[in-house]
Amino acid sequence: METITTDIAIVGAGGAGLRAAIAVAEADPSLSIALISKVYPMRSHTVAAEGGAAGVIKSDDKIEYHFHDTVAGGDWLTDQDAVEVFVNTIPKELTRLEHWGCPWSREASGKVAVRPFGGMKVMRTWFAADKTGFHILHTLFQTSIKYPSIKRFDEYYSTDLMVENGRCTGVTAIEMRTGIMKLFNAKAVIICSGGGGKVFPFSTNGSIKTGDGMAMAYRAGVPLKDMEFVQYHPTGLPITGILLTEGCRGEGAYLVNKDGYRYLQDYDLGKPEPTPRLKSMELGPRDRLSQCFWQEQRKGRTIKTPHGDMVHLDLRHLGEKKLNERLPMVLDLCRSYIGVDPVTQLVPIRPVVHYMMGGIHTDINAATPIKGLYAAGECACVSINGANRLGSNSLGELLVFGAIAGRNAVEYIKGEGRDLNAAGTTKLAADAKARVDAIFTKTSGTESVSGLRKEMNTTLEDGAGIYRTEAELKVACDKIDGIRARYSQVSVKDKSSVFNTDLIYTLELGSMLDVAQTIAHGALQRKESRGSHQRLDYPKRDDVNFLKHTMTHYTGGATPRIDYLDVKITTSQPAERIYGRDE
Ligand SMILES: Cc1cc2nc3c(=O)[nH]c(=O)nc-3n(C[C@H](O)[C@H](O)[C@H](O)COP(=O)(O)OP(=O)(O)OC[C@H]3O[C@@H](n4cnc5c(N)ncnc54)[C@H](O)[C@@H]3O)c2cc1C
C-alpha cells in the first residue's frame, strides 16, 4: 500500500482541524502535517454556522458569568476544569481571528459588536452578520495556506486508525478520485471529523456529518462519552431542516403557536417584557425551548402542515432595515427555500436535530486514552457542553481545543512519541484494506444502504427523540442492534473506482450505525432527565446516581458495554437550572 509518512495526521479540515494544523505549524515549522478531509475544507460544516461565537469582551461581562452559564446550561454534566480553560482562552482566540482577518460585525464606535444568545446572562456572542462560520472557516483556511508544512489531502475518506500496543501510529484513507487506499504513517493523529447529526432524519447538519471519526475512535478502543445527549435546535425550516440561527431570537424574534400566542410564557421561562430579558422566554436554552414545542404539540396548539407540526417564528416587528443588516442570510433562506418573506410573514419552524454533546472521550489536553491520539471539535467530548450545549459555544470550543490538541500532539512527538512505528502500522493498514475490500467486493447482499439508513433514522427519531421512555428506548435499541447486524448484508453495486459514492455512503452508514447504537443504549441506561435527555418515566434529574458521564465501549459484539466516569466539579455545585426568574 502506498504510504505517506508524516509527523502528524489530522482527520478533518473544518474549524477544529484547521485550527489544530495552524497550532502545530506555529509550534514547530519543521514538522510535517497531513490534513485529510473527505471534502474540500471550505465545504466542512463549520461554514454553515450562522449566529456567532461566545467570548467575554464587554465591561459588563465576566469570565465567571460565562463559566456559570455554560455549567448551568449543561445541567452540571460539564467537566468544570475544561470549562475553565474554555472560558479563559476563548477571548484570546477570537481576538487572534480578528488579527488573522475575520470581519467581526462592529458597533457604531468601531468596537466588536456582541449579540444575545440563549442561556447567556449577558450579551457576549461575537458575530459576522449571520455568516459567522463562513468567515471563521475562511479566516482559518487562508491563514493555513501560509504554512508550507501543512499538506492537504482533500477528498480523502479516512477509514481506520492504526493502533498497536495502546499507541496510535497512523490512519488509512481512500483517495476518492482514484479509489486507492493509502496509509498515513504518523507519530500522532488528531481527529477533527465533526458531528454525526445525520443519524437522525431531520437535521440541520450537512450530509457529510456521519460520525466517521467517532466510529473510528470507538472501534479502535476509545470510549464514546455522553452520546445520549443530542441537541434539538428549536428553529429549523420545514422539509430541509435548514437552520434559522438563534441570532434571530437574539435580535428579538418571538416564538408563537397557532393562536399567535407567545407560548413560552407558560413554561417557567419568564414573562413577555417590552425589552427581551436575557435568559428568559425566547432567550432560554435550546433543550427547554425544544421541549416546550413538544408540550405545545401535545396540547394541540401547534400548526398542522403536510411536513409535520410547526410553530411560527415572528421577525416582523424587527423591521426590514435591521433584518437586512443583522440577518441577511435568514431572509435569503426563508425566501428561497420556503417562499416566505420574514419581513412581512410568519415563518413556520420546528425543532430539528442540530448537535451532539457527546463524542470521543478526551481529557483537558484533548488527549484520548490511546497514546498519540487526540480529538477536538464536535467529534470530541472534553466535556464543556454537558447535557446541553449553549448556542455559540461550539465555534469557540473548536478554536480552543483544536489549538490545544495541536500543541499537545507536538509535545508528545518530541518526547514519548518520537519514533515512527512503520512495520506494525503496515500490517494494520493491510487489515483495514481487507475490511473495506470485503465490503466493496461483496456481490450478493440483500440489504440496501438507503433502506437501512432510513430505518435507522426513523428508529432513532421515534425512540430517542426529544422525550424518551424505557419501552420506546428498548424497541429502539433492539431495532438498531438488528439493523447493525444486517449491515453485513449490504453490497456495493457500483464497482468502479473513481469517486465511488456508493462505497463512501456504505462506509458512512457503518459509522452511523455505531454512533446510533451508542445513542440508543446510552439513553436506555440513563434513568433520569437532564438537559437534552428527557425521560417521561424518570422526569427528575438524579445527581445521586447519574451525575456521571456515560462511557460507551466497543466490544466487537452485538451491543456496546457501558460504564460511567465521575464529572469534574471545581467551583459550581449542582443546583436548579433557573431561567426567566431571579437566581
Ligand atoms: C447550520 C449550523 C449552524 C451552526 N451555528 C453555530 C453557531 O452560530 N455558533 C456555534 O458555536 N456553533 C454553531 N454550530 C455548530 C458548529 O458549527 C459545529 O459544531 C462546528 O463547526 C464543528 O466543527 P468541526 O471542525 O468540529 O467539524 P466540521 O466543520 O463539521 O468539519 C469536519 C471535517 O471532518 C472531515 N471528515 C469527516 N469525516 C471524515 C472522514 N471519514 N475522512 C476524512 N475527513 C472526514 C470533513 O471533511 C470536515 O473537513 C452550527 C452548526 C450547524 C449545523
XYZ file of C-alpha atoms and ligand atoms in Angstrom:
636
model
C 0.000 0.000 0.000
C 1.275 3.489 -0.761
C 2.494 5.049 2.468
C 2.629 8.757 3.205
C 4.949 9.385 6.110
C 4.157 12.435 8.192
C 4.773 13.716 11.690
C 1.131 14.491 12.423
C -2.005 13.412 10.557
C -5.198 15.393 11.112
C -8.527 13.899 10.058
C -10.877 16.777 9.242
C -10.254 20.231 7.774
C -13.172 22.096 9.336
C -12.707 24.704 12.059
C -11.113 22.303 14.538
C -8.829 20.613 12.000
C -7.551 23.867 10.508
C -7.014 25.406 13.941
C -5.085 22.308 15.067
C -2.949 22.363 11.900
C -2.072 26.029 12.394
C -1.159 25.364 16.044
C 1.214 22.564 15.000
C 2.778 24.703 12.260
C 3.267 27.595 14.671
C 4.720 25.398 17.420
C 7.285 23.786 15.143
C 7.533 24.696 11.443
C 9.818 21.725 10.796
C 7.058 19.184 11.448
C 5.139 17.739 8.513
C 1.347 17.814 8.730
C -1.077 15.782 6.612
C -4.508 17.430 6.673
C -7.029 14.847 5.460
C -10.604 15.746 4.568
C -13.410 13.965 2.785
C -14.488 17.302 1.297
C -12.696 20.455 0.241
C -12.027 22.316 3.563
C -14.413 25.210 2.856
C -17.254 22.689 2.479
C -16.866 21.485 6.081
C -19.902 22.057 8.247
C -18.290 24.919 10.146
C -19.048 27.015 7.076
C -22.768 26.701 7.845
C -22.572 28.241 11.323
C -24.596 31.408 11.401
C -25.108 33.004 14.797
C -21.724 33.544 16.394
C -19.099 32.593 18.964
C -19.315 33.487 22.655
C -16.392 35.065 24.494
C -16.176 37.644 27.256
C -15.195 41.046 25.890
C -17.537 43.734 27.238
C -17.169 45.607 30.528
C -20.499 44.314 31.932
C -19.343 40.731 31.468
C -17.087 38.451 33.489
C -15.295 35.157 32.846
C -17.160 33.744 35.862
C -20.507 34.567 34.218
C -19.570 32.671 31.060
C -18.370 29.793 33.236
C -21.573 29.697 35.220
C -23.874 29.991 32.175
C -22.027 27.125 30.470
C -22.030 24.828 33.503
C -25.692 25.509 34.361
C -26.662 25.329 30.675
C -25.086 21.866 30.576
C -27.152 20.830 33.639
C -23.928 20.277 35.623
C -22.738 17.409 33.443
C -19.878 19.577 32.162
C -16.308 18.982 33.367
C -15.655 22.272 35.087
C -11.876 22.181 34.695
C -12.401 22.049 30.914
C -14.959 24.863 31.053
C -12.440 26.993 32.973
C -9.867 26.514 30.219
C -12.505 27.264 27.607
C -13.908 30.497 29.031
C -10.463 31.846 29.880
C -8.981 31.121 26.451
C -11.774 31.947 24.041
C -11.489 35.770 24.162
C -7.850 35.415 23.087
C -8.772 33.017 20.282
C -11.482 35.327 18.940
C -9.099 38.269 19.060
C -6.491 36.205 17.232
C -9.040 35.524 14.496
C -9.592 39.263 14.249
C -5.855 39.689 13.655
C -5.959 36.964 11.018
C -8.654 38.903 9.202
C -12.040 37.738 10.483
C -14.529 40.558 9.736
C -16.440 40.675 13.028
C -19.562 42.854 12.969
C -18.991 46.240 14.624
C -20.740 48.751 16.807
C -21.042 52.329 15.513
C -17.988 53.143 17.659
C -15.942 50.584 15.712
C -15.687 48.153 18.614
C -16.572 44.487 18.145
C -20.337 44.019 18.496
C -21.927 41.233 20.536
C -25.454 39.831 20.424
C -27.553 37.980 22.993
C -27.752 34.177 22.760
C -29.854 31.574 24.528
C -28.954 30.791 28.121
C -26.303 33.535 28.324
C -26.628 36.014 31.185
C -25.185 38.930 29.227
C -24.577 39.724 25.575
C -21.301 38.005 24.667
C -21.703 36.406 21.251
C -19.329 37.818 18.627
C -20.737 37.531 15.125
C -20.116 38.319 11.469
C -23.702 39.146 10.436
C -25.323 35.695 10.217
C -22.427 34.107 8.332
C -20.053 33.674 11.256
C -18.980 30.119 10.403
C -18.219 31.067 6.823
C -15.982 33.914 7.944
C -14.255 31.901 10.681
C -13.566 28.999 8.340
C -12.354 31.313 5.624
C -10.035 33.098 8.049
C -8.575 29.800 9.258
C -8.261 28.445 5.732
C -6.464 31.480 4.361
C -4.157 31.511 7.399
C -3.360 27.815 6.962
C -2.210 28.407 3.388
C 0.778 30.432 4.532
C 2.335 27.412 6.281
C 4.175 25.162 3.787
C 4.308 22.357 6.356
C 0.523 21.848 6.072
C -0.047 19.449 3.194
C -3.682 18.997 2.235
C -5.282 15.737 1.174
C -8.711 16.946 0.053
C -11.344 14.369 -0.862
C -9.651 11.571 1.033
C -12.011 9.431 3.093
C -10.403 8.077 6.299
C -11.449 4.591 7.250
C -9.405 3.244 10.177
C -6.958 4.243 12.866
C -3.766 2.248 13.231
C -3.392 1.335 16.908
C -0.819 -1.056 18.295
C 0.067 -1.634 21.944
C -2.106 1.279 23.017
C -0.421 3.723 20.654
C -1.800 5.341 17.508
C 0.602 5.428 14.588
C -1.497 6.385 11.646
C -4.700 6.315 9.692
C -5.819 4.849 6.384
C -7.768 6.874 3.828
C -9.238 6.268 0.386
C -8.245 8.795 -2.251
C -11.735 9.311 -3.653
C -10.511 10.452 -7.075
C -8.857 7.065 -7.725
C -10.408 4.734 -5.164
C -6.929 3.836 -3.897
C -6.417 3.357 -0.179
C -3.314 4.949 1.314
C -1.632 4.715 4.679
C -0.694 7.867 6.561
C 2.031 6.645 8.877
C 2.192 9.311 11.603
C 3.680 9.817 15.032
C 0.409 11.331 16.223
C -3.131 11.631 14.862
C -5.709 14.314 15.664
C -9.350 13.583 14.867
C -11.385 16.685 13.987
C -14.106 14.988 11.987
C -17.186 16.847 13.273
C -20.525 15.508 14.476
C -22.979 12.884 13.321
C -26.417 14.506 13.248
C -27.276 12.622 10.076
C -28.169 9.573 12.162
C -31.486 11.393 12.619
C -33.886 12.040 9.716
C -34.495 15.752 10.282
C -31.273 17.629 10.937
C -29.555 20.958 10.333
C -26.359 19.040 9.627
C -24.628 18.861 6.273
C -24.815 15.440 4.645
C -21.138 14.768 5.429
C -21.858 14.686 9.188
C -21.967 10.947 9.580
C -19.880 10.439 12.721
C -16.965 8.757 10.918
C -14.264 9.920 13.311
C -16.311 8.998 16.362
C -16.832 5.499 14.950
C -13.157 5.138 14.000
C -12.002 6.039 17.508
C -14.698 3.852 19.080
C -13.697 0.809 17.034
C -10.051 1.485 17.918
C -10.861 1.293 21.633
C -11.624 4.856 22.756
C -14.937 5.133 24.630
C -17.591 7.485 23.296
C -18.810 9.756 26.087
C -22.350 11.030 26.809
C -23.687 10.058 23.394
C -27.329 10.063 24.532
C -27.228 13.867 24.702
C -28.447 15.035 21.316
C -29.371 18.671 20.858
C -32.549 19.715 19.106
C -32.453 23.310 17.907
C -35.896 24.899 18.252
C -35.943 26.697 14.903
C -35.477 24.553 11.804
C -37.179 25.220 8.473
C -39.695 22.605 7.292
C -38.691 19.964 4.722
C -34.932 20.659 4.599
C -34.213 21.189 8.300
C -32.140 24.244 7.366
C -31.334 26.197 10.493
C -32.648 29.632 11.338
C -29.996 30.867 13.720
C -30.582 31.548 17.391
C -29.381 35.004 16.374
C -32.997 35.566 15.229
C -34.196 35.302 18.803
C -31.069 37.123 19.932
C -32.177 40.052 17.807
C -35.671 39.872 19.345
C -37.796 37.403 17.311
C -40.774 35.716 19.025
C -41.974 32.119 19.039
C -45.762 31.920 18.687
C -48.182 28.997 18.481
C -51.167 28.540 16.162
C -53.105 31.210 18.096
C -50.316 33.754 17.704
C -49.589 33.376 21.434
C -46.023 33.570 22.828
C -46.391 30.181 24.488
C -43.010 30.109 26.224
C -44.504 32.248 28.998
C -46.420 29.137 30.144
C -43.249 27.111 30.845
C -41.406 28.827 33.686
C -39.195 30.714 31.275
C -40.288 34.227 32.262
C -42.965 36.603 31.058
C -43.087 38.750 27.921
C -41.442 42.115 28.551
C -41.076 45.181 26.324
C -37.304 44.633 26.046
C -36.455 40.917 25.812
C -34.771 39.795 29.024
C -31.653 37.701 28.774
C -32.041 34.043 29.837
C -35.804 34.496 29.565
C -38.551 33.366 27.140
C -37.095 33.133 23.619
C -33.590 33.560 25.073
C -33.924 30.414 27.154
C -31.715 27.387 26.378
C -32.299 25.128 23.375
C -33.236 21.968 25.260
C -36.032 23.765 27.159
C -37.376 25.501 24.067
C -37.487 22.279 22.040
C -39.243 20.541 24.919
C -41.830 23.364 25.045
C -42.644 22.704 21.377
C -43.352 19.060 22.234
C -45.637 20.170 25.077
C -47.499 22.587 22.801
C -47.927 19.785 20.284
C -49.491 17.589 22.975
C -51.865 20.440 23.832
C -52.937 20.707 20.179
C -51.609 24.259 19.895
C -49.157 23.689 17.016
C -49.925 24.205 13.336
C -50.627 21.105 11.238
C -48.789 21.094 7.905
C -48.035 18.381 5.344
C -44.471 18.459 6.652
C -45.350 17.889 10.292
C -46.408 20.158 13.129
C -44.944 23.668 13.242
C -44.993 26.829 15.306
C -44.124 30.272 13.985
C -41.055 32.467 14.312
C -42.136 36.078 14.174
C -39.451 38.524 12.990
C -41.779 41.134 11.510
C -41.511 43.672 14.330
C -37.720 43.857 13.888
C -38.156 45.787 10.653
C -36.573 45.397 7.241
C -33.537 47.569 7.968
C -32.391 45.585 10.995
C -33.161 42.264 9.312
C -31.093 43.243 6.279
C -28.204 44.308 8.440
C -28.174 41.566 11.080
C -29.876 38.549 9.496
C -29.469 38.778 5.723
C -28.910 35.060 5.253
C -32.050 34.234 7.259
C -34.069 36.404 4.849
C -32.443 34.625 1.929
C -33.031 31.139 3.304
C -36.709 31.766 4.073
C -37.409 33.369 0.708
C -35.500 30.759 -1.306
C -36.413 27.543 0.469
C -39.995 28.041 1.652
C -41.144 31.140 -0.246
C -41.806 33.126 2.938
C -40.655 36.703 3.487
C -39.837 37.222 7.193
C -40.184 40.998 6.779
C -43.944 40.641 6.342
C -44.782 37.000 7.069
C -44.600 34.479 9.912
C -42.004 31.742 9.366
C -43.031 28.123 10.063
C -40.398 26.276 12.101
C -39.998 23.190 14.279
C -37.256 21.594 16.414
C -34.510 19.905 14.427
C -31.526 17.732 15.409
C -28.553 20.043 15.475
C -25.584 18.980 17.568
C -24.093 16.146 19.560
C -22.915 16.976 23.041
C -21.237 13.566 23.267
C -18.235 12.280 21.372
C -14.739 10.867 21.575
C -13.599 10.824 25.193
C -10.715 13.222 25.739
C -9.112 14.805 28.755
C -8.488 18.504 29.218
C -5.407 18.215 26.936
C -7.574 16.930 24.051
C -5.841 13.563 24.532
C -7.711 10.272 24.247
C -6.743 7.225 26.338
C -4.756 5.957 23.310
C -1.247 7.430 23.195
C -0.671 9.724 20.238
C -4.381 10.080 19.503
C -6.076 13.425 20.071
C -9.549 14.739 19.224
C -11.154 18.188 19.131
C -14.259 19.984 17.890
C -17.712 18.484 17.627
C -16.448 14.897 17.317
C -14.861 15.144 20.777
C -16.318 15.307 24.274
C -13.924 17.152 26.552
C -16.647 17.983 28.020
C -17.687 21.645 28.109
C -21.251 21.112 26.875
C -22.512 18.567 29.375
C -26.168 17.695 28.873
C -26.981 20.712 26.707
C -24.669 22.995 24.736
C -25.353 26.702 24.857
C -25.614 28.253 21.427
C -22.359 29.922 20.258
C -20.094 27.794 22.490
C -19.220 25.313 19.766
C -17.281 27.600 17.449
C -15.276 28.658 20.485
C -14.720 25.072 21.546
C -13.222 24.074 18.232
C -10.797 27.014 18.336
C -9.682 26.497 21.933
C -9.393 22.718 21.917
C -8.272 22.472 18.278
C -5.258 24.593 19.214
C -4.670 22.619 22.432
C -4.791 19.320 20.512
C -2.230 20.640 18.015
C 0.184 21.876 20.659
C -0.072 18.748 22.782
C 0.455 16.480 19.787
C 3.683 18.406 19.129
C 4.812 17.949 22.740
C 4.053 14.250 22.511
C 6.051 13.607 19.367
C 9.017 15.484 20.767
C 9.092 13.095 23.707
C 7.454 9.736 24.117
C 6.088 9.614 20.565
C 9.409 10.355 18.863
C 9.647 7.135 16.837
C 7.578 6.203 13.865
C 6.298 2.637 14.098
C 6.423 1.680 10.426
C 6.477 -2.113 10.452
C 3.484 -2.705 12.748
C 1.490 0.013 11.053
C 1.868 -1.505 7.603
C 0.307 -4.735 8.869
C -2.595 -2.847 10.465
C -3.181 -0.936 7.230
C -3.440 -4.222 5.337
C -6.148 -5.316 7.815
C -8.023 -2.046 7.240
C -7.831 -2.524 3.490
C -9.123 -6.089 3.811
C -12.110 -4.821 5.821
C -13.047 -2.235 3.180
C -12.333 -4.647 0.292
C -14.723 -7.174 1.834
C -17.497 -4.554 1.788
C -16.588 -3.377 -1.708
C -16.292 -6.748 -3.421
C -19.367 -8.378 -1.904
C -21.843 -9.191 -4.656
C -24.791 -10.966 -3.063
C -26.071 -8.501 -0.458
C -29.761 -8.481 0.379
C -29.839 -5.075 2.077
C -29.599 -1.560 0.625
C -27.782 1.401 2.134
C -30.777 3.694 1.673
C -33.169 1.148 3.207
C -31.090 0.563 6.334
C -30.314 4.251 6.667
C -33.984 5.180 6.577
C -34.837 2.543 9.174
C -32.026 3.781 11.422
C -33.228 7.391 11.015
C -36.861 6.721 11.906
C -35.957 4.325 14.709
C -33.880 6.993 16.445
C -36.456 9.725 15.866
C -39.279 7.536 17.234
C -37.378 6.083 20.166
C -34.697 8.572 21.128
C -36.208 11.970 20.229
C -36.974 14.973 22.425
C -38.790 12.864 25.064
C -37.927 9.245 25.725
C -39.351 6.255 27.647
C -37.983 2.874 28.694
C -40.356 0.962 26.415
C -39.594 3.089 23.344
C -35.861 3.040 24.007
C -35.844 -0.743 24.353
C -37.525 -1.011 20.962
C -35.018 1.483 19.509
C -32.027 -0.457 20.912
C -33.297 -3.786 19.594
C -34.027 -2.331 16.183
C -30.689 -0.541 15.853
C -28.832 -3.672 17.009
C -30.741 -5.592 14.332
C -30.062 -3.035 11.585
C -26.391 -3.056 12.535
C -26.304 -6.844 12.217
C -27.983 -6.608 8.796
C -25.312 -4.159 7.633
C -23.131 -7.157 6.794
C -25.671 -7.950 4.067
C -25.161 -4.655 2.222
C -23.349 -4.867 -1.074
C -21.853 -2.026 -3.082
C -23.490 -2.027 -6.520
C -21.085 0.357 -8.209
C -17.776 -1.431 -8.690
C -15.959 1.488 -10.334
C -13.060 3.206 -8.655
C -13.411 6.923 -9.500
C -15.444 8.941 -6.955
C -17.403 5.880 -5.919
C -20.088 7.474 -3.765
C -21.837 4.128 -3.385
C -18.820 2.832 -1.454
C -18.450 6.032 0.588
C -22.144 6.062 1.549
C -21.861 2.424 2.593
C -18.861 3.160 4.815
C -20.633 6.212 6.240
C -23.644 4.073 7.100
C -21.326 1.756 9.027
C -20.097 4.753 11.060
C -23.630 5.990 11.646
C -24.838 2.628 12.914
C -22.067 2.529 15.524
C -22.950 6.062 16.588
C -26.703 5.312 16.614
C -26.144 2.322 18.844
C -24.236 4.359 21.424
C -27.018 6.979 21.471
C -29.825 4.477 21.985
C -28.045 2.304 24.557
C -26.712 5.285 26.488
C -30.219 6.759 26.635
C -31.773 3.494 27.805
C -29.314 3.171 30.684
C -29.605 6.794 31.848
C -32.657 6.603 34.090
C -33.072 10.311 34.796
C -33.893 13.567 32.957
C -31.058 16.029 32.422
C -30.668 18.709 29.755
C -31.451 17.324 26.332
C -32.080 13.804 27.691
C -35.674 13.796 28.932
C -37.235 10.586 30.210
C -41.005 10.680 30.732
C -40.612 7.721 33.101
C -37.820 9.391 35.099
C -38.759 13.096 34.929
C -36.285 14.304 37.572
C -32.543 14.840 37.485
C -30.839 12.226 39.660
C -27.493 13.522 40.891
C -27.004 10.616 43.279
C -26.877 8.020 40.532
C -26.281 9.950 37.325
C -24.029 12.930 37.917
C -21.699 10.874 35.746
C -20.521 10.619 32.181
C -21.776 7.654 30.201
C -18.808 5.809 28.670
C -19.770 3.524 25.813
C -17.174 0.931 24.807
C -16.946 -1.020 21.563
C -16.970 -4.755 22.270
C -16.753 -6.215 18.788
C -20.017 -7.969 19.663
C -23.678 -7.164 19.067
C -24.011 -4.472 21.728
C -21.726 -1.941 23.420
C -20.547 -2.065 27.016
C -21.383 0.911 29.217
C -19.746 2.198 32.367
C -19.580 5.631 33.992
C -16.999 8.279 34.844
C -17.292 10.941 37.533
C -17.952 14.515 36.455
C -15.236 17.025 37.415
C -16.571 19.733 39.681
C -14.348 22.647 40.679
C -16.390 25.575 41.995
C -20.025 25.144 40.986
C -22.063 22.631 42.959
C -25.114 21.219 41.134
C -28.187 23.407 41.604
C -31.528 24.120 39.985
C -31.337 25.472 36.418
C -33.182 28.770 36.539
C -34.289 30.776 33.525
C -36.641 33.724 33.318
C -36.636 34.492 37.048
C -34.050 35.618 39.553
C -31.463 33.105 40.677
C -26.349 25.018 10.464
C -25.454 25.107 11.660
C -25.271 26.320 12.293
C -24.442 26.407 13.406
N -24.255 27.616 14.013
C -23.412 27.710 15.060
C -23.149 28.976 15.672
O -23.642 30.022 15.249
N -22.312 29.013 16.732
C -21.710 27.874 17.234
O -20.955 27.984 18.203
N -21.922 26.679 16.662
C -22.747 26.562 15.588
N -22.958 25.339 15.010
C -22.163 24.193 15.452
C -20.755 24.285 14.877
O -20.783 24.936 13.640
C -20.117 22.922 14.686
O -20.228 22.161 15.854
C -18.642 23.077 14.353
O -18.461 23.971 13.282
C -17.981 21.757 14.032
O -16.664 21.999 13.608
P -15.622 20.820 13.443
O -14.367 21.401 12.961
O -15.608 20.010 14.678
O -16.283 19.899 12.303
P -16.735 20.245 10.806
O -16.673 21.664 10.476
O -18.006 19.512 10.624
O -15.593 19.543 9.944
C -15.439 18.139 9.909
C -14.312 17.791 8.975
O -14.042 16.400 9.062
C -13.911 15.852 7.777
N -14.274 14.435 7.842
C -15.328 13.840 8.446
N -15.287 12.522 8.281
C -14.167 12.255 7.556
C -13.564 11.081 7.048
N -14.102 9.868 7.229
N -12.432 11.199 6.336
C -11.861 12.401 6.097
N -12.390 13.548 6.554
C -13.518 13.465 7.284
C -14.825 16.685 6.909
O -14.420 16.625 5.562
C -14.608 18.078 7.504
O -13.480 18.700 6.933
C -23.793 25.235 13.898
C -23.980 24.024 13.259
C -24.817 23.950 12.174
C -25.042 22.592 11.553
